[in-house]
Amino acid sequence: MNEEILTQLNPPQREAVETTEGPLLVLAGAGSGKTRVLTYRIANLIENRGVAPWNILAITFTNKAAKEMAERVEALVGSAVNDMWVRTFHSACVRILRRNIELLGYSSNFNIIDADDQKALVKECLRELRLSDEEFPVKVVLNEISGAKDKLLSPADYVKEYGEEYRLSQIGRIYALYQRKLRNANDLDFDDLIMLTVRLFEDNPEVLDFYRKKFLYILVDEYQDTNRAQNKLILQLAGEHGNICVVGDDDQSIYRFRGADVTNILEFERHFPEVKTIRLEQNYRSTQNILDAANSVIKNNSGRKGKNLWTDAGSGAPIEVYRANNDFDEGDYVVNTISSLVDEGYKYGDIALLFRARSSSKVIEDIFMRAAVPYRVLSGLRFYDRKEIRDMVAYLRLVKNPDDDISLRRVINVPSRKIGKVTMDTITSVASREGVSLYKAIEDHVGEFKGGVADFYGIMQRLRALVGTTPIDELLSAVYRESGYEAFLEKDDKAAERMENVGELISGARHYIETVEEPDFDDYMDNLVLVSDVDNYDEELDAVTMMTMHAAKGLEFPVVFICGFDEGVFPGMQSIYGGPDEIQEERRLCYVALTRAKKRLYLTGSHSRMTFGKTSSYRPSRFLSEIPEELMETTDAREEQRLRRERLREQLPDSVRKPKPVAPGLTVTAGEGFAPKGDLTLKAGDTVRHAKFGEGVIISAEPVGNDVHYKISFSGVGEKNLLGLYAKLTKIN
């Protein structure tokens, strides 16, 4: 590296690169070039300060980030990168443990078990301790064990701290047995890699001294995402020489649910009082309007280090805010806007849709499918690929066609009915011998299959009796309830999210009923198959990206839509009732989401949303009120409709605008589910809503026998002639 290369850095970046001795805290705002600072700092140490590559340790969180950093360092210093450690926390600890773990009583040829192995091991522990996995769900137990290890709590420490509460004391027993089994098998899980390295250093000062002398310069990326164990590890290694550079952004600490502790970066100077702090505030990603919005939101958090992002790229386009009538209207707006953006020259791959929770994407996914908009889901499954949705759809398929063996195998023991492999083998044998489906074999021999099989058959018979007489959404609700799936999900550690997904499926069925003239079960199921089987897009294809805000961290897009910008959706109800810390975490998440956008930013919300087949009202997110109005252009669908109605009325003849009353005593009852309880008298000049044609103004209302003939002007489709008893009109106040 030479002086000419250093001139490519802005002044704060260069200061961070050239400050090589002592503790350094680099507060790197979104898009401010933190990776460049880290790589140039490493190159400066090697090329200009004569530091040996093997005396440098660079730590980050993902293999992808570590690979990218190594490649950029190699471009600056060549093969010297091969002699330094550019690693994730876990890979660095594996390397240390392979050399020293025998000091802890393990063999150096230990295995690292994955998540599925962990689940199997916990199940084995539950069986041995005679504890129910319904009372102690495996995922919940593993989350507790992982959290304990993140806090460096051994099983004995965990019991000592939480043992007075029965449930946690039992988890402590499971944790103790789980660790014994790992130890006996010479296995480690991922959390052990950090925890045991910390313990190794605590119990063996000579080992710690070796690595302190080896790693004379330590650099840590994304420091705001470290947990207690990771922070302790870094402090151990840097404790003597203090040549540690941590780079991060307290405003982007969004992984509290994974154990990340933002106080690690906020209190860094407590461990190193002589620390030098440098702020990287020049942004190379977004327009100033986007940055001003992000700055305005995040400044409402307390206890932060503080910084103000700026750019010399110009103000850019205003942030566009759309308040939809409902979530389906919101989806239509997104699709129509994307179409306009593509016409302007943007590619689908330039566009990202961000959601607080993946379940919120279901409506827009449906609309994208109908509009043939290519999309992919990053860091997650498509809505229809989720296990709970596939299970519910499998139940529906079996209700529709009991000879569907694939669907039966999927759901016969979901939720668990204690139908084991031996029983399933017997059913399969009978079906094969008699040449019938599995369901038919059960039906013909139900007296021989008792317990869970008989229970399952009874449930399916009751559900099948509803077909043809029950609306699809109510049938779905019955499947959810009668199958036991609802009670099953309530015991899951992700109950809220998974139940919300099922609620979205039911809402979609209700929407289908309301928007199709002749709803049909077969047609609905065919549509589900089409939606489920499409979307096999390669990541290289030109497609809109859908993801959660958490998954978007570290990414950037020319165009970003943040959908569901409503109070109760973002921030969510759990955060609202969770207290100030939860809201501050949500605000940081908002800051991250806003700063993913480079050129265009859209914030969409809705006056009402359908959840579990019921419509609820929403007001704008509190975060919207924290953005200055001059940065935004806001469109409110309800206000636009009101103005359209006024313009439409102005175009009507005086005889319609000032109509004679409808014939005395004539009362028209709106269809069930489309109007408030009681009768409505509709007359010329009234504004009404029709399920298919939308909003319109009544031009005339003429009695016809026991009904009324309406002539209605609809804003989108022109004039229509309708009979009141069949039109199912809703009067709009």
Short mmCIF file of C-alpha atoms in Angstrom, two decimals, residues 26-492:
data_model
loop_
_atom_site.label_atom_id
_atom_site.label_comp_id
_atom_site.label_asym_id
_atom_site.label_seq_id
_atom_site.Cartn_x
_atom_site.Cartn_y
_atom_site.Cartn_z
CA VAL A 26 -15.33 2.99 14.58
CA LEU A 27 -19.01 3.94 14.51
CA ALA A 28 -19.82 3.17 10.91
CA GLY A 29 -23.18 4.41 9.71
CA ALA A 30 -25.10 2.51 7.05
CA GLY A 31 -23.38 2.64 3.66
CA SER A 32 -20.35 4.52 5.01
CA GLY A 33 -17.65 2.14 3.75
CA LYS A 34 -16.80 0.12 6.86
CA THR A 35 -15.51 -2.88 4.89
CA ARG A 36 -13.14 -0.59 3.03
CA VAL A 37 -11.85 0.75 6.36
CA LEU A 38 -11.24 -2.76 7.70
CA THR A 39 -9.45 -4.03 4.61
CA TYR A 40 -7.33 -0.90 4.15
CA ARG A 41 -6.45 -0.95 7.84
CA ILE A 42 -5.15 -4.52 7.52
CA ALA A 43 -3.20 -3.57 4.40
CA ASN A 44 -1.75 -0.52 6.15
CA LEU A 45 -0.59 -2.65 9.09
CA ILE A 46 1.18 -5.09 6.79
CA GLU A 47 2.53 -2.79 4.08
CA ASN A 48 3.31 0.42 5.96
CA ARG A 49 3.73 -0.65 9.60
CA GLY A 50 5.61 -3.90 9.03
CA VAL A 51 3.21 -6.05 11.03
CA ALA A 52 3.47 -9.75 10.26
CA PRO A 53 0.26 -11.13 8.72
CA TRP A 54 0.13 -13.93 11.33
CA ASN A 55 -0.11 -11.29 14.08
CA ILE A 56 -3.48 -10.08 12.75
CA LEU A 57 -6.90 -11.51 13.62
CA ALA A 58 -9.94 -10.24 11.69
CA ILE A 59 -13.31 -11.49 12.93
CA THR A 60 -16.72 -11.18 11.33
CA PHE A 61 -20.04 -13.01 11.57
CA THR A 62 -20.67 -14.85 8.32
CA ASN A 63 -18.53 -16.98 6.03
CA LYS A 64 -19.64 -14.81 3.12
CA ALA A 65 -18.43 -11.65 4.87
CA ALA A 66 -15.15 -13.31 5.84
CA LYS A 67 -14.58 -14.48 2.26
CA GLU A 68 -15.32 -11.04 0.86
CA MET A 69 -12.95 -9.40 3.34
CA ALA A 70 -10.16 -11.87 2.55
CA GLU A 71 -10.57 -11.30 -1.19
CA ARG A 72 -10.38 -7.53 -0.77
CA VAL A 73 -7.32 -7.80 1.48
CA GLU A 74 -5.66 -10.10 -1.06
CA ALA A 75 -6.26 -7.50 -3.77
CA LEU A 76 -4.26 -5.05 -1.64
CA VAL A 77 -1.46 -7.19 -0.15
CA GLY A 78 -1.39 -10.34 -2.27
CA SER A 79 -0.61 -13.76 -0.82
CA ALA A 80 0.20 -12.32 2.63
CA VAL A 81 -3.49 -12.75 3.37
CA ASN A 82 -2.91 -16.52 3.57
CA ASP A 83 -0.82 -16.06 6.73
CA MET A 84 -3.44 -14.13 8.69
CA TRP A 85 -6.70 -15.19 10.29
CA VAL A 86 -9.76 -13.74 8.54
CA ARG A 87 -12.48 -15.81 10.15
CA THR A 88 -15.89 -15.99 11.73
CA PHE A 89 -16.13 -16.29 15.50
CA HIS A 90 -16.98 -19.98 15.23
CA SER A 91 -14.27 -20.93 12.74
CA ALA A 92 -11.62 -19.13 14.80
CA CYS A 93 -12.71 -20.97 17.93
CA VAL A 94 -12.71 -24.34 16.15
CA ARG A 95 -9.10 -23.77 15.16
CA ILE A 96 -8.14 -22.85 18.73
CA LEU A 97 -10.02 -25.81 20.22
CA ARG A 98 -8.55 -28.35 17.80
CA ARG A 99 -5.15 -27.48 19.21
CA ASN A 100 -6.03 -27.13 22.90
CA ILE A 101 -9.33 -28.82 23.78
CA GLU A 102 -7.62 -31.80 25.42
CA LEU A 103 -6.93 -29.44 28.32
CA LEU A 104 -10.70 -29.48 28.89
CA GLY A 105 -10.95 -33.27 28.80
CA TYR A 106 -12.14 -33.59 25.20
CA SER A 107 -10.33 -35.24 22.32
CA SER A 108 -9.10 -33.03 19.51
CA ASN A 109 -11.07 -35.08 16.96
CA PHE A 110 -14.41 -33.82 18.32
CA ASN A 111 -17.45 -33.56 16.05
CA ILE A 112 -19.70 -30.52 15.70
CA ILE A 113 -23.36 -31.47 15.65
CA ASP A 114 -25.95 -29.61 13.58
CA ALA A 115 -29.43 -28.39 14.47
CA ASP A 116 -31.17 -31.68 13.60
CA ASP A 117 -28.71 -33.63 15.74
CA GLN A 118 -29.39 -31.22 18.60
CA LYS A 119 -33.14 -31.80 18.34
CA ALA A 120 -32.68 -35.57 18.35
CA LEU A 121 -30.43 -35.33 21.39
CA VAL A 122 -32.92 -33.20 23.32
CA LYS A 123 -35.69 -35.68 22.48
CA GLU A 124 -33.52 -38.45 23.84
CA CYS A 125 -32.97 -36.45 27.04
CA LEU A 126 -36.70 -35.86 27.42
CA ARG A 127 -37.40 -39.58 27.12
CA GLU A 128 -34.79 -40.47 29.71
CA LEU A 129 -36.04 -37.82 32.13
CA ARG A 130 -39.66 -38.84 31.42
CA LEU A 131 -40.61 -35.31 30.47
CA SER A 132 -43.26 -34.57 27.86
CA ASP A 133 -42.18 -32.81 24.69
CA GLU A 134 -45.59 -31.13 24.74
CA GLU A 135 -44.82 -29.52 28.07
CA PHE A 136 -41.19 -28.96 27.06
CA PRO A 137 -41.13 -28.42 23.27
CA VAL A 138 -37.73 -29.27 21.80
CA LYS A 139 -37.22 -25.88 20.16
CA VAL A 140 -38.07 -24.04 23.35
CA VAL A 141 -35.59 -26.16 25.31
CA LEU A 142 -32.86 -25.62 22.71
CA ASN A 143 -33.49 -21.86 22.72
CA GLU A 144 -33.05 -21.84 26.50
CA ILE A 145 -29.85 -23.90 26.33
CA SER A 146 -28.45 -21.68 23.59
CA GLY A 147 -29.30 -18.56 25.57
CA ALA A 148 -27.60 -19.99 28.64
CA LYS A 149 -24.42 -20.69 26.69
CA ASP A 150 -24.50 -17.20 25.16
CA LYS A 151 -24.46 -15.90 28.73
CA LEU A 152 -21.69 -18.36 29.68
CA LEU A 153 -23.95 -20.21 32.13
CA SER A 154 -23.10 -23.85 32.79
CA PRO A 155 -25.96 -26.22 33.70
CA ALA A 156 -25.16 -25.69 37.39
CA ASP A 157 -25.09 -21.90 36.91
CA TYR A 158 -28.41 -22.04 35.06
CA VAL A 159 -30.11 -24.05 37.82
CA LYS A 160 -28.66 -21.75 40.46
CA GLU A 161 -30.03 -18.67 38.70
CA TYR A 162 -33.41 -20.01 37.54
CA GLY A 163 -33.98 -23.16 39.61
CA GLU A 164 -36.74 -21.74 41.79
CA GLU A 165 -39.17 -21.74 38.86
CA TYR A 166 -40.37 -25.30 38.12
CA ARG A 167 -40.32 -25.17 34.33
CA LEU A 168 -36.85 -23.62 34.14
CA SER A 169 -35.51 -25.98 36.79
CA GLN A 170 -36.59 -28.90 34.58
CA ILE A 171 -34.93 -27.30 31.57
CA GLY A 172 -31.84 -27.08 33.74
CA ARG A 173 -32.01 -30.87 34.22
CA ILE A 174 -32.37 -31.35 30.47
CA TYR A 175 -29.43 -29.00 29.87
CA ALA A 176 -27.24 -30.96 32.29
CA LEU A 177 -28.06 -34.32 30.68
CA TYR A 178 -27.68 -32.82 27.19
CA GLN A 179 -24.16 -31.62 28.06
CA ARG A 180 -23.21 -34.99 29.58
CA LYS A 181 -24.27 -36.76 26.42
CA LEU A 182 -22.31 -34.32 24.28
CA ARG A 183 -19.26 -34.80 26.43
CA ASN A 184 -19.54 -38.60 26.40
CA ALA A 185 -19.82 -38.58 22.61
CA ASN A 186 -16.98 -36.05 22.23
CA ASP A 187 -19.39 -33.72 20.43
CA LEU A 188 -19.83 -29.95 20.54
CA ASP A 189 -22.70 -27.79 19.36
CA PHE A 190 -22.14 -24.34 17.85
CA ASP A 191 -22.62 -22.50 21.12
CA ASP A 192 -20.02 -24.72 22.78
CA LEU A 193 -17.39 -23.46 20.35
CA ILE A 194 -17.46 -19.98 21.89
CA MET A 195 -18.23 -21.01 25.46
CA LEU A 196 -15.48 -23.65 25.66
CA THR A 197 -12.90 -21.31 24.14
CA VAL A 198 -13.70 -18.73 26.82
CA ARG A 199 -13.42 -21.44 29.46
CA LEU A 200 -10.15 -22.68 27.94
CA PHE A 201 -8.65 -19.21 28.32
CA GLU A 202 -9.98 -18.81 31.87
CA ASP A 203 -8.64 -22.16 33.06
CA ASN A 204 -5.36 -22.06 31.16
CA PRO A 205 -3.62 -18.67 31.34
CA GLU A 206 -0.65 -19.97 29.36
CA VAL A 207 -2.92 -20.72 26.37
CA LEU A 208 -4.47 -17.27 26.55
CA ASP A 209 -1.00 -15.75 26.76
CA PHE A 210 0.03 -17.61 23.60
CA TYR A 211 -2.88 -16.22 21.58
CA ARG A 212 -2.50 -12.73 23.00
CA LYS A 213 1.11 -12.70 21.79
CA LYS A 214 0.08 -14.19 18.46
CA PHE A 215 -2.76 -11.76 17.75
CA LEU A 216 -1.17 -8.39 18.39
CA TYR A 217 -3.78 -6.62 16.27
CA ILE A 218 -7.46 -7.57 16.45
CA LEU A 219 -10.25 -6.27 14.21
CA VAL A 220 -13.92 -7.13 14.77
CA ASP A 221 -16.72 -6.34 12.33
CA GLU A 222 -20.42 -5.85 13.22
CA TYR A 223 -19.54 -5.47 16.89
CA GLN A 224 -23.08 -4.44 17.78
CA ASP A 225 -24.19 -8.02 17.00
CA THR A 226 -21.92 -9.73 19.55
CA ASN A 227 -23.42 -11.62 22.47
CA ARG A 228 -21.98 -11.85 25.97
CA ALA A 229 -19.77 -14.86 25.24
CA GLN A 230 -18.32 -13.37 22.04
CA ASN A 231 -17.62 -10.08 23.79
CA LYS A 232 -15.86 -11.89 26.63
CA LEU A 233 -13.71 -13.78 24.13
CA ILE A 234 -12.59 -10.56 22.42
CA LEU A 235 -11.85 -8.86 25.73
CA GLN A 236 -9.75 -11.84 26.79
CA LEU A 237 -7.63 -11.72 23.65
CA ALA A 238 -7.14 -7.94 23.64
CA GLY A 239 -6.80 -7.51 27.38
CA GLU A 240 -3.01 -7.10 27.47
CA HIS A 241 -1.91 -5.10 24.42
CA GLY A 242 -5.23 -3.36 23.76
CA ASN A 243 -4.64 -3.09 19.99
CA ILE A 244 -8.26 -3.76 19.16
CA CYS A 245 -10.38 -2.10 16.52
CA VAL A 246 -14.12 -2.77 16.65
CA VAL A 247 -16.35 -1.55 13.85
CA GLY A 248 -20.09 -1.37 14.19
CA ASP A 249 -23.21 0.72 14.46
CA ASP A 250 -25.31 0.71 17.60
CA ASP A 251 -28.20 2.00 15.47
CA GLN A 252 -28.13 -1.25 13.49
CA SER A 253 -28.28 -3.63 16.46
CA ILE A 254 -31.36 -5.69 15.51
CA TYR A 255 -30.56 -9.22 16.68
CA ARG A 256 -31.54 -9.04 20.32
CA PHE A 257 -33.74 -12.11 19.81
CA ARG A 258 -30.58 -14.05 18.92
CA GLY A 259 -28.74 -12.92 22.02
CA ALA A 260 -26.97 -9.84 20.60
CA ASP A 261 -26.27 -7.27 23.31
CA VAL A 262 -26.06 -3.67 22.11
CA THR A 263 -24.42 -2.64 25.40
CA ASN A 264 -21.23 -4.36 24.20
CA ILE A 265 -20.61 -1.50 21.78
CA LEU A 266 -22.25 1.19 23.91
CA GLU A 267 -19.98 0.37 26.86
CA PHE A 268 -16.79 -0.38 24.93
CA GLU A 269 -15.02 2.59 26.51
CA ARG A 270 -15.75 1.16 29.98
CA HIS A 271 -13.37 -1.70 29.18
CA PHE A 272 -10.93 0.57 27.33
CA PRO A 273 -11.10 4.08 28.86
CA GLU A 274 -8.40 5.36 26.51
CA VAL A 275 -10.40 4.37 23.40
CA LYS A 276 -10.45 6.63 20.37
CA THR A 277 -13.83 6.94 18.67
CA ILE A 278 -14.21 7.80 14.97
CA ARG A 279 -17.57 8.29 13.26
CA LEU A 280 -18.09 7.38 9.62
CA GLU A 281 -21.07 9.52 8.59
CA GLN A 282 -20.61 10.05 4.86
CA ASN A 283 -22.95 7.67 3.08
CA TYR A 284 -22.15 6.29 -0.38
CA ARG A 285 -25.43 4.45 -0.91
CA SER A 286 -28.56 6.55 -0.48
CA THR A 287 -29.95 9.95 -1.42
CA GLN A 288 -30.09 12.70 1.20
CA ASN A 289 -33.88 12.50 1.51
CA ILE A 290 -33.60 8.84 2.49
CA LEU A 291 -30.80 9.57 4.92
CA ASP A 292 -32.69 12.49 6.48
CA ALA A 293 -35.66 10.19 7.05
CA ALA A 294 -33.44 7.56 8.70
CA ASN A 295 -31.68 10.19 10.83
CA SER A 296 -35.02 11.63 11.95
CA VAL A 297 -36.35 8.25 13.03
CA ILE A 298 -33.31 6.94 14.87
CA LYS A 299 -32.68 10.14 16.83
CA ASN A 300 -35.75 9.25 18.92
CA ASN A 301 -33.84 6.37 20.52
CA SER A 302 -32.09 7.04 23.80
CA GLY A 303 -28.68 5.88 24.98
CA ARG A 304 -27.12 5.82 21.51
CA LYS A 305 -23.71 7.05 20.46
CA GLY A 306 -25.21 9.37 17.88
CA LYS A 307 -24.23 10.30 14.33
CA ASN A 308 -25.75 12.04 11.34
CA LEU A 309 -25.56 10.42 7.92
CA TRP A 310 -25.00 12.65 4.89
CA THR A 311 -24.16 12.30 1.23
CA ASP A 312 -22.97 14.47 -1.63
CA ALA A 313 -25.17 12.54 -4.06
CA GLY A 314 -28.04 15.07 -3.86
CA SER A 315 -31.52 15.11 -2.35
CA GLY A 316 -33.06 12.62 -4.74
CA ALA A 317 -36.73 11.80 -5.15
CA PRO A 318 -39.13 12.33 -2.25
CA ILE A 319 -40.18 9.32 -0.20
CA GLU A 320 -43.55 8.13 -1.44
CA VAL A 321 -46.10 7.12 1.19
CA TYR A 322 -49.30 5.28 0.31
CA ARG A 323 -52.14 4.67 2.75
CA ALA A 324 -54.30 1.95 1.20
CA ASN A 325 -57.93 1.14 1.90
CA ASN A 326 -56.98 -2.44 2.76
CA ASP A 327 -54.12 -4.88 2.36
CA PHE A 328 -55.35 -5.98 -1.08
CA ASP A 329 -55.39 -2.37 -2.24
CA GLU A 330 -51.87 -2.05 -0.82
CA GLY A 331 -50.77 -5.02 -2.93
CA ASP A 332 -52.34 -3.55 -6.07
CA TYR A 333 -50.49 -0.28 -5.45
CA VAL A 334 -47.16 -2.08 -5.09
CA VAL A 335 -47.69 -4.07 -8.30
CA ASN A 336 -48.83 -1.03 -10.29
CA THR A 337 -45.92 1.05 -9.02
CA ILE A 338 -43.44 -1.68 -9.89
CA SER A 339 -44.91 -1.80 -13.40
CA SER A 340 -44.34 1.95 -13.74
CA LEU A 341 -40.78 1.63 -12.42
CA VAL A 342 -40.01 -1.08 -14.97
CA ASP A 343 -41.39 1.21 -17.68
CA GLU A 344 -38.96 3.87 -16.42
CA GLY A 345 -36.04 1.51 -16.97
CA TYR A 346 -35.61 -0.22 -13.60
CA LYS A 347 -35.21 -4.00 -13.61
CA TYR A 348 -37.26 -6.29 -11.38
CA GLY A 349 -33.97 -7.26 -9.73
CA ASP A 350 -33.46 -3.63 -8.66
CA ILE A 351 -36.51 -3.80 -6.41
CA ALA A 352 -36.94 -5.20 -2.90
CA LEU A 353 -40.02 -5.56 -0.71
CA LEU A 354 -39.32 -5.57 3.02
CA PHE A 355 -41.72 -6.91 5.66
CA ARG A 356 -41.59 -7.00 9.45
CA ALA A 357 -42.83 -10.60 9.38
CA ARG A 358 -42.92 -13.01 6.47
CA SER A 359 -46.61 -13.76 6.97
CA SER A 360 -47.38 -10.21 5.82
CA SER A 361 -46.21 -11.00 2.30
CA LYS A 362 -48.97 -13.49 1.52
CA VAL A 363 -51.43 -11.03 -0.05
CA ILE A 364 -48.76 -9.44 -2.23
CA GLU A 365 -47.42 -12.85 -3.27
CA ASP A 366 -50.90 -13.75 -4.52
CA ILE A 367 -51.18 -10.51 -6.46
CA PHE A 368 -47.69 -10.95 -7.93
CA MET A 369 -48.69 -14.42 -9.12
CA ARG A 370 -51.80 -13.12 -10.87
CA ALA A 371 -49.91 -10.20 -12.40
CA ALA A 372 -47.01 -12.46 -13.51
CA VAL A 373 -44.45 -10.38 -11.61
CA PRO A 374 -41.31 -12.49 -11.08
CA TYR A 375 -40.17 -12.59 -7.46
CA ARG A 376 -38.01 -14.58 -5.10
CA VAL A 377 -37.92 -14.86 -1.34
CA LEU A 378 -34.54 -14.35 0.29
CA SER A 379 -33.56 -16.02 3.58
CA GLY A 380 -36.88 -17.70 4.01
CA LEU A 381 -39.60 -19.82 2.49
CA ARG A 382 -42.39 -18.60 0.28
CA PHE A 383 -45.67 -18.32 2.15
CA TYR A 384 -47.09 -21.46 0.56
CA ASP A 385 -43.92 -23.43 1.27
CA ARG A 386 -44.23 -23.03 5.03
CA LYS A 387 -44.88 -26.25 6.92
CA GLU A 388 -48.07 -25.07 8.59
CA ILE A 389 -49.50 -23.91 5.26
CA ARG A 390 -48.55 -27.15 3.51
CA ASP A 391 -50.15 -29.12 6.35
CA MET A 392 -53.40 -27.17 6.12
CA VAL A 393 -53.50 -27.51 2.34
CA ALA A 394 -52.83 -31.25 2.66
CA TYR A 395 -55.83 -31.56 4.98
CA LEU A 396 -57.96 -29.71 2.42
CA ARG A 397 -56.75 -31.98 -0.39
CA LEU A 398 -57.61 -35.03 1.68
CA VAL A 399 -61.04 -33.63 2.49
CA LYS A 400 -61.56 -33.04 -1.21
CA ASN A 401 -60.08 -36.36 -2.35
CA PRO A 402 -59.68 -39.04 0.36
CA ASP A 403 -57.73 -41.25 -2.06
CA ASP A 404 -54.80 -38.80 -1.97
CA ASP A 405 -52.24 -41.04 -0.22
CA ILE A 406 -49.52 -38.37 -0.25
CA SER A 407 -51.65 -35.91 1.70
CA LEU A 408 -52.76 -38.63 4.13
CA ARG A 409 -49.18 -39.61 4.92
CA ARG A 410 -48.35 -35.96 5.57
CA VAL A 411 -51.12 -35.24 8.07
CA ILE A 412 -52.23 -38.50 9.66
CA ASN A 413 -49.82 -37.90 12.54
CA VAL A 414 -49.76 -34.08 12.47
CA PRO A 415 -50.42 -33.14 15.18
CA SER A 416 -49.13 -36.28 16.86
CA ARG A 417 -51.73 -39.02 17.32
CA LYS A 418 -49.16 -41.59 18.37
CA ILE A 419 -49.44 -43.46 15.09
CA GLY A 420 -46.11 -45.18 14.75
CA LYS A 421 -44.21 -46.85 11.94
CA VAL A 422 -45.60 -50.31 12.74
CA THR A 423 -49.17 -49.06 12.46
CA MET A 424 -48.47 -47.23 9.18
CA ASP A 425 -46.79 -50.34 7.79
CA THR A 426 -49.93 -52.35 8.67
CA ILE A 427 -52.22 -49.84 6.96
CA THR A 428 -49.98 -49.81 3.89
CA SER A 429 -49.98 -53.61 3.77
CA VAL A 430 -53.81 -53.78 3.94
CA ALA A 431 -54.16 -51.11 1.24
CA SER A 432 -51.71 -52.92 -1.01
CA ARG A 433 -53.35 -56.32 -0.45
CA GLU A 434 -56.84 -54.99 -1.20
CA GLY A 435 -55.77 -52.59 -3.93
CA VAL A 436 -57.29 -49.51 -2.29
CA SER A 437 -56.09 -46.17 -0.99
CA LEU A 438 -54.77 -45.77 2.54
CA TYR A 439 -57.91 -43.90 3.56
CA LYS A 440 -60.14 -46.65 2.13
CA ALA A 441 -58.12 -49.28 3.97
CA ILE A 442 -58.67 -47.38 7.22
CA GLU A 443 -62.37 -46.93 6.46
CA ASP A 444 -62.92 -50.63 5.71
CA HIS A 445 -61.02 -51.78 8.81
CA VAL A 446 -61.61 -48.90 11.21
CA GLY A 447 -62.72 -51.31 13.92
CA GLU A 448 -59.31 -52.93 13.83
CA PHE A 449 -57.44 -49.63 14.04
CA LYS A 450 -58.10 -48.09 17.42
CA GLY A 451 -56.60 -45.09 19.16
CA GLY A 452 -55.05 -42.45 16.97
CA VAL A 453 -56.07 -44.01 13.65
CA ALA A 454 -59.74 -44.18 14.67
CA ASP A 455 -59.57 -40.61 15.96
CA PHE A 456 -58.09 -39.42 12.67
CA TYR A 457 -60.80 -41.21 10.68
CA GLY A 458 -63.53 -39.62 12.79
CA ILE A 459 -62.05 -36.15 12.29
CA MET A 460 -61.87 -36.60 8.52
CA GLN A 461 -65.43 -37.89 8.30
CA ARG A 462 -66.71 -34.83 10.15
CA LEU A 463 -64.71 -32.49 7.92
CA ARG A 464 -65.78 -34.22 4.70
CA ALA A 465 -69.41 -33.78 5.70
CA LEU A 466 -68.89 -30.00 5.54
CA VAL A 467 -67.86 -29.96 1.88
CA GLY A 468 -70.48 -28.37 -0.33
CA THR A 469 -72.44 -26.87 2.55
CA THR A 470 -69.77 -24.70 4.22
CA PRO A 471 -67.92 -21.68 2.76
CA ILE A 472 -64.27 -22.39 2.05
CA ASP A 473 -62.93 -20.04 4.73
CA GLU A 474 -65.19 -21.64 7.34
CA LEU A 475 -64.08 -25.08 6.16
CA LEU A 476 -60.46 -24.03 6.61
CA SER A 477 -61.26 -22.76 10.10
CA ALA A 478 -62.94 -26.08 10.90
CA VAL A 479 -59.90 -28.02 9.66
CA TYR A 480 -57.63 -25.83 11.77
CA ARG A 481 -59.75 -26.40 14.87
CA GLU A 482 -61.04 -29.98 14.50
CA SER A 483 -57.72 -31.49 13.42
CA GLY A 484 -56.10 -30.25 16.62
CA TYR A 485 -53.66 -28.13 14.62
CA GLU A 486 -54.62 -24.92 16.41
CA ALA A 487 -53.89 -26.43 19.84
CA PHE A 488 -50.70 -27.93 18.40
CA LEU A 489 -49.43 -24.53 17.21
CA GLU A 490 -50.25 -22.86 20.52
CA LYS A 491 -47.53 -24.98 22.15
CA ASP A 492 -44.92 -24.04 19.55
#
